[in-house]
Amino acid sequence: MKNEALNQAARPCVFTRLSRVAPYIATAAITALGMMFLASVPAKAAGNVELKHAEWSFDAPFGTFDRSQLRRGYKVYKEVCAACHSMNLVNFRNLAQEGGPEFSEAQVKALAAEYEIEDGPDEYGDMFMRAREPKDPMPAPFANENAARASNGGAYPPDFSVIVKARSGGADYIYSLLTGYEEPPQGFPMSPGMNYNAYFGGHQIAMANPLFDEIVEYEDGTPMTVDQYARDVAAFLTWASEPKLEARHQMGFQVMVFLAVLAGLLYFAGRKLWADKH
Amino acid sequence: MSHEITYTPSNAFTRWLDERLPIMGLAHHMLEYPTPRNLNYWWTFGGILTFCLLTQIVTGIILVMHYTPHVDLAFNSVEHIMRDVNYGWLIRYVHANGASMFFLAVYIHMFRGLYYGSYKAPREVLWILGVIIYLLMMAAAFMGYVLPWGQMSFWGATVITNLFGAIPLVGDAIREWLWGGFAVGNPTLQRFFSLHYLIPFIILGVVVLHIWALHVPGNNNPLGISVKDEQDTVSFHPYMTVKDALGLTVFLLLFAYFVFYNPNVLGHADNYIEADPLQTPPHIVPEWYLLPFYAILRAITFDIGPIDSKLGGVIAMFGSIAILFVLPWLDTSKVRSARFRPLFRQFFFLFVVVCLGLGWAGGQSPDRTIFTSSEVIGTYESAGEADAAIAEAVSQTDATADMFKKHDVIEDGVYGVEVERVDYAFDVASLSLVLTILYFAYFLILLPLLGLIEKTKPLPESISKAVLAEKDA
């Protein structure tokens, strides 16, 4: 049974009438704003202090890592941080991978060969030491947690493999912490062996200030300041935590464009289809 | 209205198959299924949810190929997926954010049902099956969050399993039985893994029943009136499939934003720290989608007769979900859609605000003050001096020691301890209690009462007439 009035109606339907889509647009806008709010709340350290924010090359939707910054950051990690902090999930081969510091295969081989690792058992059943290869993990400074605590006044220097994801504020937190060593305020009750840091929860951190100007030699003319070291190592640790970040950003763009075009096609297909139904 | 299956097999093979298994007829019914012509975009979330469930199952099956459910290996196996498995980062981020998107969609789907009265006769069974799916989803999500074996995994599991310890007499036994030991440990992780794999398939089964229970009475619609004849409906395909596809695509844009540009914002940073049974995180919070229930759990801070506060919280929390099962009989109004219920409509939006408020409260520390009437009595050089000042104030006035709060303050490089006398404080725990009472009042007092006193607007004669009238206007 056909209803002529209905079929002639050929009236713009849900797809075109703004008043009908308004609630969805409003909801989408509220959701988007809510999410942005979630994402943009200034990151606070545990002590409820607002963190310093640095401009990171990898932050934006198209953001990538700065290769030379990652290489400098690795140097800071290797010469300063690695004395206490392990990086058990990062292998030397990762340093050559696309989207990272992108050292050459030969450079990575040489970097790895600076350290030894226990291997075996050999054909006689004995363990032996050999030079590290790209497939091997970065060397850990301590044999186990107890050894680490014994050497650090009871404190345990955390592993750095995912440290940027494991701290709210991420790279900003690392950067703030490393540049946040100050004289304690007058009268502040410091525990023995602790150091005052403006950004650490409770302001007392077992780690002594690790960075000083010119402590690491940069060969590319980048200023050798605490601030620069802190930025570089924070960028390097971000890569270590998210080694696939560049691939993710790149695929994200393709997916977004695909979905937007698909949504447009579906919108017009739907509009044509429903034209005689409403 | 029930829809007759009008499929006639067109060739020898389909005739042969149809006599043995009328599956082609079923597929034909699914495509031809008459849907009200006035469905709006809130109705696309059923399809979106089906997509979410299948996405979770597919990505989950792949993750299991690389994940190791053992306390010593689980954390690193997840990172192995992120680093060494081809597109492992994509699969894991889709799965982790997929849980959030699943809940976002299910909440919109449920609020849509509440607004348009989709739970009322003849769709009570459809609604109840939906609540069962929701419960199963919460169980699956909770157990899934335990699997990466981070700090929040471990401590979340500890808090939630401890809830069962509040049950009188058998609580401790149930808790040990859940743990498979005397604390959350490897047996707990392995059984949660097993159940996390099982539950989605149970959900899939209940979804089939949910869709079946939908296809018997047919869809509700924004007007809330029943379909009368063919003019009121369009066939599901292509009309609704195109609409659902557009809704899904827009939803996927949001999904993709999280996966590709902000994959960890909905989780907690502490879950990237490997579980440590000896170190309790400062704030143990569940994932955002469970926060309203967490707020209700913590809202009961006092004993009610023989029920202690802990058990009271557990009862309130489970009660807040259980009440959804009897919702169809609590709402006494014959009119379904809020469009014709002016009073109900306002209270519905208030109810949404209450739920969002509970969600906010669940994420805050319970002793965080919202507003307070207090007076700073002084700033002292050390905690010891502050304590002395408090002791003096207690001895001289009728204030008690627990009314005083100490804060560290640093001003111009000088450290001090500020002492504040709090005369009255409205904190998050109090807010949670108020919102919890409002939550239950909506179901237990408001809905039964509104149906009796509300003057509803006149209902249109039919869906097609209403559509035409809107066109003429």
Coordinates of N, CA and C in Angstrom, one line a residue, chain B residues 66-190:
Chain B
H66 N 50.1 -13.9 22.3 CA 51.4 -13.4 22.7 C 51.5 -13.1 24.2
Y67 N 50.4 -13.2 24.9 CA 50.4 -12.8 26.3 C 50.7 -14.1 27.2
T68 N 51.3 -13.8 28.3 CA 51.6 -14.9 29.2 C 51.0 -14.7 30.6
P69 N 50.0 -15.5 31.0 CA 49.3 -15.2 32.3 C 50.1 -15.8 33.4
H70 N 51.2 -15.1 33.8 CA 51.9 -15.6 35.0 C 52.5 -14.3 35.7
V71 N 52.4 -14.3 37.0 CA 52.8 -13.1 37.7 C 54.2 -12.6 37.4
D72 N 55.1 -13.5 37.0 CA 56.5 -13.0 36.7 C 56.6 -12.6 35.3
L73 N 55.7 -13.0 34.4 CA 55.9 -12.7 33.0 C 54.8 -11.8 32.3
A74 N 53.7 -11.7 33.0 CA 52.6 -11.0 32.4 C 52.9 -9.6 32.0
F75 N 53.5 -8.8 32.9 CA 53.8 -7.4 32.6 C 54.7 -7.3 31.4
N76 N 55.8 -8.0 31.4 CA 56.7 -8.0 30.3 C 56.2 -8.5 29.0
S77 N 55.3 -9.5 29.1 CA 54.7 -10.0 27.8 C 53.8 -9.0 27.2
V78 N 53.2 -8.1 28.0 CA 52.3 -7.1 27.4 C 53.3 -6.1 26.7
E79 N 54.4 -5.7 27.3 CA 55.3 -4.8 26.6 C 56.0 -5.5 25.4
H80 N 56.1 -6.8 25.5 CA 56.6 -7.5 24.3 C 55.7 -7.3 23.1
I81 N 54.4 -7.4 23.4 CA 53.4 -7.2 22.4 C 53.5 -5.7 21.8
M82 N 53.8 -4.8 22.7 CA 53.9 -3.4 22.3 C 55.1 -3.1 21.4
R83 N 56.2 -3.9 21.6 CA 57.5 -3.6 21.0 C 57.8 -4.6 19.9
D84 N 57.6 -5.9 20.1 CA 58.1 -6.8 19.1 C 57.1 -7.5 18.2
V85 N 55.9 -7.5 18.6 CA 54.9 -8.1 17.8 C 54.5 -7.2 16.7
N86 N 54.4 -7.7 15.4 CA 53.9 -6.8 14.3 C 52.6 -6.2 14.6
Y87 N 52.5 -4.9 14.6 CA 51.3 -4.1 14.9 C 50.7 -4.5 16.2
G88 N 51.5 -5.0 17.1 CA 51.0 -5.4 18.5 C 50.5 -4.1 19.2
W89 N 51.3 -3.0 19.0 CA 50.8 -1.8 19.7 C 49.4 -1.4 19.2
L90 N 49.1 -1.6 18.0 CA 47.8 -1.3 17.4 C 46.7 -2.2 18.1
I91 N 47.0 -3.5 18.1 CA 46.0 -4.4 18.6 C 45.8 -4.2 20.1
R92 N 46.9 -3.9 20.8 CA 46.7 -3.8 22.2 C 45.9 -2.4 22.5
Y93 N 46.3 -1.4 21.9 CA 45.7 -0.1 22.1 C 44.2 -0.1 21.7
V94 N 43.9 -0.8 20.6 CA 42.5 -1.0 20.2 C 41.7 -1.7 21.3
H95 N 42.4 -2.8 21.8 CA 41.7 -3.6 22.8 C 41.5 -2.8 24.1
A96 N 42.5 -2.1 24.6 CA 42.4 -1.4 25.8 C 41.5 -0.2 25.7
N97 N 41.6 0.6 24.6 CA 40.7 1.7 24.5 C 39.3 1.2 24.0
G98 N 39.3 0.1 23.4 CA 38.0 -0.5 23.0 C 37.1 -0.8 24.2
A99 N 37.7 -1.2 25.3 CA 36.9 -1.4 26.5 C 36.2 -0.1 26.9
S100 N 36.9 1.0 26.9 CA 36.4 2.3 27.2 C 35.3 2.7 26.2
M101 N 35.5 2.5 24.9 CA 34.6 2.9 23.9 C 33.3 2.0 24.0
F102 N 33.5 0.8 24.4 CA 32.4 -0.2 24.6 C 31.5 0.4 25.7
F103 N 32.1 0.8 26.8 CA 31.3 1.3 27.9 C 30.6 2.7 27.6
L104 N 31.4 3.5 26.8 CA 30.8 4.8 26.4 C 29.5 4.5 25.6
A105 N 29.6 3.6 24.7 CA 28.5 3.2 23.8 C 27.3 2.6 24.7
V106 N 27.7 1.7 25.6 CA 26.6 1.1 26.4 C 25.9 2.1 27.3
Y107 N 26.7 3.0 27.8 CA 26.0 4.0 28.6 C 25.0 4.9 27.8
I108 N 25.4 5.3 26.6 CA 24.5 6.0 25.7 C 23.3 5.2 25.4
H109 N 23.5 3.9 25.1 CA 22.5 3.0 24.7 C 21.5 2.8 25.9
M110 N 22.0 2.8 27.1 CA 21.1 2.6 28.3 C 20.4 3.9 28.6
F111 N 21.0 5.0 28.5 CA 20.3 6.3 28.8 C 19.3 6.5 27.7
R112 N 19.5 6.1 26.5 CA 18.5 6.2 25.4 C 17.3 5.4 25.8
G113 N 17.5 4.2 26.3 CA 16.4 3.3 26.7 C 15.7 3.9 27.9
L114 N 16.4 4.6 28.8 CA 15.7 5.2 29.9 C 14.9 6.4 29.5
Y115 N 15.4 7.2 28.5 CA 14.7 8.4 28.1 C 13.5 8.1 27.3
Y116 N 13.6 7.1 26.4 CA 12.4 6.8 25.5 C 11.5 5.7 26.1
G117 N 11.8 5.2 27.3 CA 11.0 4.2 27.9 C 11.0 2.9 27.2
S118 N 12.2 2.5 26.7 CA 12.3 1.3 25.9 C 12.2 0.0 26.8
Y119 N 12.3 0.2 28.2 CA 12.2 -0.9 29.1 C 10.8 -1.3 29.4
K120 N 9.8 -0.5 28.9 CA 8.4 -0.8 29.3 C 7.8 -1.9 28.4
A121 N 6.7 -2.4 28.9 CA 6.0 -3.5 28.1 C 5.8 -3.0 26.7
P122 N 6.1 -3.9 25.7 CA 6.3 -5.4 25.9 C 7.8 -5.7 25.8
R123 N 8.7 -4.8 26.3 CA 10.1 -5.0 26.1 C 10.9 -5.3 27.4
E124 N 10.2 -5.8 28.4 CA 10.9 -6.0 29.7 C 12.0 -7.0 29.6
V125 N 11.8 -8.1 28.9 CA 12.8 -9.1 28.8 C 14.0 -8.6 28.0
L126 N 13.7 -7.9 27.0 CA 14.8 -7.2 26.2 C 15.7 -6.4 27.1
W127 N 15.0 -5.6 28.0 CA 15.8 -4.7 28.9 C 16.6 -5.6 29.9
I128 N 15.9 -6.6 30.5 CA 16.6 -7.4 31.5 C 17.8 -8.1 30.9
L129 N 17.7 -8.6 29.7 CA 18.8 -9.2 29.0 C 20.0 -8.2 28.8
G130 N 19.6 -7.0 28.5 CA 20.6 -5.9 28.4 C 21.3 -5.7 29.7
V131 N 20.6 -5.7 30.8 CA 21.2 -5.5 32.1 C 22.2 -6.6 32.4
I132 N 21.8 -7.8 32.0 CA 22.7 -9.0 32.2 C 24.0 -8.8 31.4
I133 N 23.8 -8.3 30.1 CA 25.0 -8.1 29.3 C 25.9 -7.0 30.0
Y134 N 25.3 -6.0 30.5 CA 26.0 -4.9 31.2 C 26.8 -5.5 32.4
L135 N 26.2 -6.3 33.2 CA 26.9 -6.9 34.3 C 28.1 -7.7 33.9
L136 N 27.8 -8.6 32.8 CA 28.9 -9.4 32.3 C 30.0 -8.5 31.8
M137 N 29.7 -7.4 31.1 CA 30.7 -6.5 30.6 C 31.6 -6.0 31.7
M138 N 30.9 -5.6 32.9 CA 31.7 -5.1 34.0 C 32.7 -6.2 34.5
A139 N 32.2 -7.4 34.6 CA 33.1 -8.5 35.1 C 34.2 -8.7 34.1
A140 N 33.9 -8.7 32.8 CA 35.0 -8.9 31.8 C 36.0 -7.8 31.9
A141 N 35.5 -6.6 32.0 CA 36.4 -5.4 31.9 C 37.3 -5.4 33.2
F142 N 36.7 -5.7 34.3 CA 37.5 -5.7 35.6 C 38.6 -6.8 35.5
M143 N 38.2 -8.0 35.0 CA 39.3 -9.0 35.0 C 40.3 -8.7 33.9
G144 N 39.9 -8.1 32.8 CA 40.8 -7.7 31.8 C 41.8 -6.7 32.3
Y145 N 41.4 -5.8 33.1 CA 42.3 -4.8 33.7 C 43.4 -5.4 34.6
V146 N 43.1 -6.6 35.1 CA 44.0 -7.2 36.0 C 45.2 -7.9 35.2
L147 N 44.9 -8.3 34.0 CA 45.8 -9.1 33.2 C 47.2 -8.5 33.0
P148 N 47.3 -7.1 32.7 CA 48.7 -6.6 32.5 C 49.6 -6.6 33.7
W149 N 48.9 -6.9 34.9 CA 49.7 -7.1 36.1 C 50.5 -5.9 36.5
G150 N 49.9 -4.7 36.3 CA 50.5 -3.5 36.8 C 50.0 -3.2 38.2
Q151 N 50.4 -2.1 38.8 CA 50.0 -1.8 40.1 C 48.5 -1.6 40.3
M152 N 47.8 -1.0 39.4 CA 46.4 -0.8 39.5 C 45.7 -2.2 39.3
S153 N 46.2 -3.0 38.4 CA 45.7 -4.4 38.2 C 45.7 -5.1 39.5
F154 N 46.8 -5.1 40.2 CA 47.0 -5.9 41.4 C 46.1 -5.3 42.5
W155 N 46.2 -4.0 42.7 CA 45.5 -3.4 43.9 C 44.0 -3.2 43.6
G156 N 43.6 -3.1 42.4 CA 42.2 -3.1 42.0 C 41.6 -4.4 42.3
A157 N 42.3 -5.5 41.9 CA 41.9 -6.8 42.2 C 41.8 -7.1 43.7
T158 N 42.7 -6.5 44.4 CA 42.7 -6.7 45.9 C 41.5 -6.0 46.5
V159 N 41.2 -4.8 46.0 CA 40.1 -4.1 46.6 C 38.7 -4.8 46.3
I160 N 38.6 -5.1 45.0 CA 37.3 -5.7 44.6 C 37.1 -7.1 45.2
T161 N 38.1 -7.9 45.2 CA 37.9 -9.2 45.8 C 37.6 -9.1 47.3
N162 N 38.2 -8.1 47.9 CA 38.0 -7.9 49.4 C 36.6 -7.5 49.7
L163 N 35.9 -7.0 48.7 CA 34.5 -6.6 48.9 C 33.7 -7.9 49.3
F164 N 34.0 -9.0 48.7 CA 33.3 -10.2 49.0 C 33.6 -10.7 50.4
G165 N 34.7 -10.2 51.0 CA 35.0 -10.5 52.4 C 34.0 -9.9 53.3
A166 N 33.2 -8.9 52.8 CA 32.3 -8.2 53.7 C 31.0 -9.0 53.9
I167 N 30.8 -10.0 53.1 CA 29.6 -10.8 53.2 C 29.7 -11.6 54.6
P168 N 28.6 -11.5 55.4 CA 28.7 -12.2 56.7 C 28.8 -13.7 56.6
L169 N 29.5 -14.3 57.5 CA 29.7 -15.7 57.7 C 30.6 -16.3 56.6
V170 N 30.2 -16.2 55.3 CA 30.9 -17.0 54.3 C 31.9 -16.1 53.5
G171 N 32.0 -14.8 53.9 CA 32.8 -13.8 53.2 C 34.2 -14.2 53.0
D172 N 34.9 -14.6 54.1 CA 36.3 -15.0 54.0 C 36.5 -16.2 53.1
A173 N 35.6 -17.2 53.3 CA 35.7 -18.4 52.5 C 35.6 -18.1 51.0
I174 N 34.6 -17.2 50.6 CA 34.4 -16.8 49.2 C 35.6 -16.1 48.7
R175 N 36.2 -15.3 49.5 CA 37.4 -14.5 49.1 C 38.5 -15.4 48.8
E176 N 38.8 -16.3 49.7 CA 39.9 -17.3 49.4 C 39.7 -18.1 48.2
W177 N 38.4 -18.5 48.0 CA 38.0 -19.3 46.9 C 38.3 -18.5 45.6
L178 N 37.9 -17.2 45.6 CA 38.2 -16.3 44.4 C 39.7 -16.2 44.2
W179 N 40.4 -16.0 45.2 CA 41.9 -15.8 45.1 C 42.6 -17.1 44.7
G180 N 42.1 -18.2 45.1 CA 42.8 -19.5 44.9 C 44.0 -19.5 45.9
G181 N 43.9 -18.8 47.0 CA 45.0 -18.7 47.9 C 44.6 -17.8 49.0
F182 N 45.6 -17.2 49.7 CA 45.4 -16.3 50.8 C 45.6 -14.9 50.5
A183 N 45.9 -14.6 49.2 CA 46.0 -13.2 48.8 C 45.9 -13.3 47.2
V184 N 45.8 -12.1 46.6 CA 45.8 -12.1 45.1 C 47.2 -12.5 44.7
G185 N 47.2 -13.5 43.8 CA 48.5 -14.0 43.4 C 48.4 -14.8 42.0
N186 N 49.3 -15.6 41.8 CA 49.3 -16.3 40.5 C 48.0 -17.0 40.2
P187 N 47.5 -17.8 41.1 CA 46.2 -18.5 40.8 C 45.1 -17.5 40.5
T188 N 45.1 -16.4 41.1 CA 44.1 -15.3 40.8 C 44.2 -14.9 39.4
L189 N 45.5 -14.5 39.0 CA 45.7 -14.0 37.7 C 45.3 -15.1 36.6
Q190 N 45.6 -16.3 36.9 CA 45.3 -17.4 35.9 C 43.8 -17.6 35.8

